Amino acid sequence: MLIKFQKLSRKKLRNIRKNQSSFCPCFLCFRKLFERFIHRQIVIVVQKFYSYLRHLLLLFVGFMSMHVMAYDLALDSMNHKELNEVEVRAKTLTTANTSLPSQKITSLDIAKLNVDNVADIAKHFAGVTVKDYGGAGGQKTVSFRGLNALHTGVSYDGVMMSDSQSGMIDLGKISSENISEVSAYNGQPNSIFQPARMFAYSGVIAICTQLTGYDSLHTIYARATAKAGSFGMYNGNLFLSKHISKKLIISLNTNGLTAQNNYPFSYTDGQFTEKRIRTNSDIKSIRNEINSSYHFDKFELVNIKLNQFYSNRGLPGAIIIGSPFAGFSNERFLENELFGQLHYENKKSCYVQYQFSAKLSDNQLKYTDQNVKYFSIPDHILTNFYHQNEYYLTGTLQLCPTDHLIASLASDWNYNTLNATSNGINTVIGSPERTSFYENIALKYTSQSLTLGANLLYTKIANKNQGISQPDLDKITPGATISFKPIQDKELVIRAFYKNIFRVPTFSEIYYHEMFSSDLQPEKTNQYNLGVVYETDKKHTNTSIRVSVDVYYNNIKDKITIEPHGGFSSVRNIGEVEIKGLDVTSLFSHSFSKEKQLNIQLNYTFQQAKNVTQGDATYGDQIPYTPFHSGTATVDYNYKNVQCGYSAIYSGYRYNGQNSDYRNLLPSFVDQSVFVKYTYKMLALKCEVNNIFDVQYQIVQYYPMPGRNVKAILTVNL
Amino acid sequence: MKTKNLLLAGLLMTGMALSFTSCDPKKEQPATPVITTGTYVLNSGSFGKNNASMTYYDLATGVATADIFNLKNSKGLGDTGQDALIYGSKLYVVVNNSSTLQVMDKHTATVSKSIVMETSPGVPSYPRFMTAYNGKIYVTQWDGTVACVDTTSLSVIKTLKVGPNPEGIAVANSKLYVAISGGLNKVKDSTVAVINPTSFTVDKTIVVGLNPQGLIADALGNVFVVAMGDYVKVMPSILKIDGTSGSTTKISVTNPRNIAVDGNNLYVMTFGYDANFQAVNKKLVIVNSQTSAITNSNVLTGDSILKTPYSLDINPITKDIYIGETDYVTSGKMYCYDKLGASKFKFSAGLNPIKTVFVTNK
């Protein structure tokens, strides 16, 4: 249908063109003709470029590893089966996609939440804790089930993001505009057609951006969003996508944000309540992304992504009580990031599929702090530069020898460098480099009622830094999954998984502290999960329910612990954590009529995360920033072109320090928000009221979160 | 049926939002003691956590009361307690990151004035250590100055630029001696500044050793300073500035950390670190402040200190030795020994007990 339309329009165009060329020699028409000629030339060049690229990529196959080459040759001799079979087979098996607990928030869900960035989205996942320093510029990191943020991997359109210095990705930097979906995977994604690094974390937040417009009938698609909110917040997003040819799509996304974030807050100091205004919390940022996608056919494509990010933001300080300087800070971050991603995938054969990706990234971070205590520095401005580079290559090969068995083999190579300089006290010693190599083999057996999966990940990591020796890391870690459908025609799945994985020390952990163990080992985690998922059949009723309940046991061994010593600090492997928890997710949808729908989603998490380090002064205490109880609720109601919704984020009490002492107690809170959205033709206006009850709370102690605030969002679709 | 489901879900949701908020653990309020004869321990707390506190230990009852400041003032002390001093009828407490000098009545621990320490209006100066002389309190500040606080008007009357990140301060030979650490410099400082308190000018600077921090003076005008080095290559050392000649000599005590003085006795807390960076060989060395000779290589014969020694103070009347310990995470204990090093008592203080001062009944 679509192709027909395009063919038709092309015929028409040809006719018009003929007519114009023969009858109208005026300048205007000549220009049009010329433009068309140029356009055609561009298309030819682009086509040539992509076909060269494909050859290059195939060459790269050979370089990547010998086994991939062998299978690639085998591919040619194989019969190419009907392509549609792959899709059909995948759809029949729900058990195959539920072995590992995963949660997904799509662009449609995002439209029904009051969120600004990916970290805000992540707050709606069960079992996920977001550490938020507050405001648009405050750092926001995500952790799974009591395992800290350093164990979380973040993938951006299939490629893992890295920060070799801090080991954490600030999800507050990624706007919720132009996201097609965000997934939270405990362990790893259920699909095994993944790069090896996808298997190298305790949990993965996978971000997928929107590459094309919703409606591919348009040759050009545009969406503009303007957001204005309390405390001087203005955000604009422009998304353009164009089908240059039937095979080539180019899209552009620009997001600009400016916010003062000078929100009022109050805090209690003993019996007194103090009212203040947040300072040094402003942000200016811009992210530009260009994507081009070239489809050789439906099952073979190349994506190229270029992403540029600039941000200039203040780092608001902790509230300091007993002084008029509460929250006094002049610390700033100036960030310039540029990265390019290349992705090629080939799923032509239903026996053999393969994909390759490459990434180059350059991240420059400038930290400044103007403070009188930097007495000897001109103007008292401490300036630290951190320059990180990453080079990444990955290749995945998936084999499906029978309808029931899938095997995948993935090789990743990663090279990271960090260069840090300072005009004050040393930050990171030397210029560390890290070469990582990952090789993953995964197997999956699927039948109508049973899915079995297993993987082995081999990791080899070598660090290099001026004269500071660290032993190479050489490790094999396993993972196993099972899901089982006990009743033939009921969507009830029982699932379990086990995963043993680790995180390597970050550059800051190895090279920042005056004293470090010359044999700093990775921090290991074990995860055990047992759960059940139930889903009603959507086909026969207009009410659908999906419920999942998972119980889990996690532990952390050889925790990388930083110990202060008054003037200097040290780092070593000491500490064990034991986490017992429960995640419940439930989704209830009901369609009263075609125009009237109601969705209710409730999530609940219980976590008991204990320090179980033998002989430790805080043995048995809950680890910091881990609430025992937390949950989210979202309700949205759709009537014709009006949509309204309510969402609540609840966090029970938790402690901000290692000892469960009342001084470290952070009280529980519920942050509730509402919105109304009205859609008229290609215009949509959304009004949000966030934190409607003006609850004054802190996620990180002494970093206050904004109280009640409003936002208006206007979206134009062209 | 459907409406029932809806109602149920709605109820569940509102129930969840409302019910969870009220089950936070509650803090029990301890009894507020009357201050008689005892000790105030200033607990530094940890940086950025607003948990500086004071513990009062009553010598007669043997009861330690945590958070005495909070109990007496209904609010917190602030962020990072640094130094405490009793002068006249007042108790002075420097709170570094709050940039305040809290002035309290020593018998009630209630604040009479909270002096805001600032470089210029709205800019904190980060006070560190203090000493009292001729009705004035002199406070070193990280902004590179020494502030002079008048004890009658309870306000900063003048400040003097001395050098990067001054730390310890003491009075000897009618002069103020200030350790200039340069602790936040790319290359740390190595000097002691000598200030004339009358003209309030820097008389001279004396080179001591890398990163001078702790500084005290004995009754005869000898000044002792601990140069902490860089913690890795340059190890800590202790230097003596002779009261009469002004010459600098090194005292041969290895791994000095905290120092205290009483009469002719210089007490030096020493310890090293093992392979796991835990404090080992914790010894309290006594040096004759006149001759610089070690008179006792470890006076402590009583209870051994479990964690890392954090503070050292001598009761000027009883000559009892008070040592505070820390693990930087949980509350530390205070160990009290008599002058011969035998254990007298122990009590629980707060996080990072940094200074002990002594109060006697009116």
PDB file of C-alpha atoms in Angstrom, chain B residues 33 153 220 299 353:
ATOM      1  CA  PRO B  33      21.175  17.338  81.949  1.00  0.00           C
ATOM      2  CA  SER B 153      31.212  42.842  71.463  1.00  0.00           C
ATOM      3  CA  LEU B 220      57.968  28.655  78.249  1.00  0.00           C
ATOM      4  CA  VAL B 299      52.480   6.106  78.364  1.00  0.00           C
ATOM      5  CA  PRO B 353      35.292  13.501  68.234  1.00  0.00           C
TER       6      PRO B 353
END
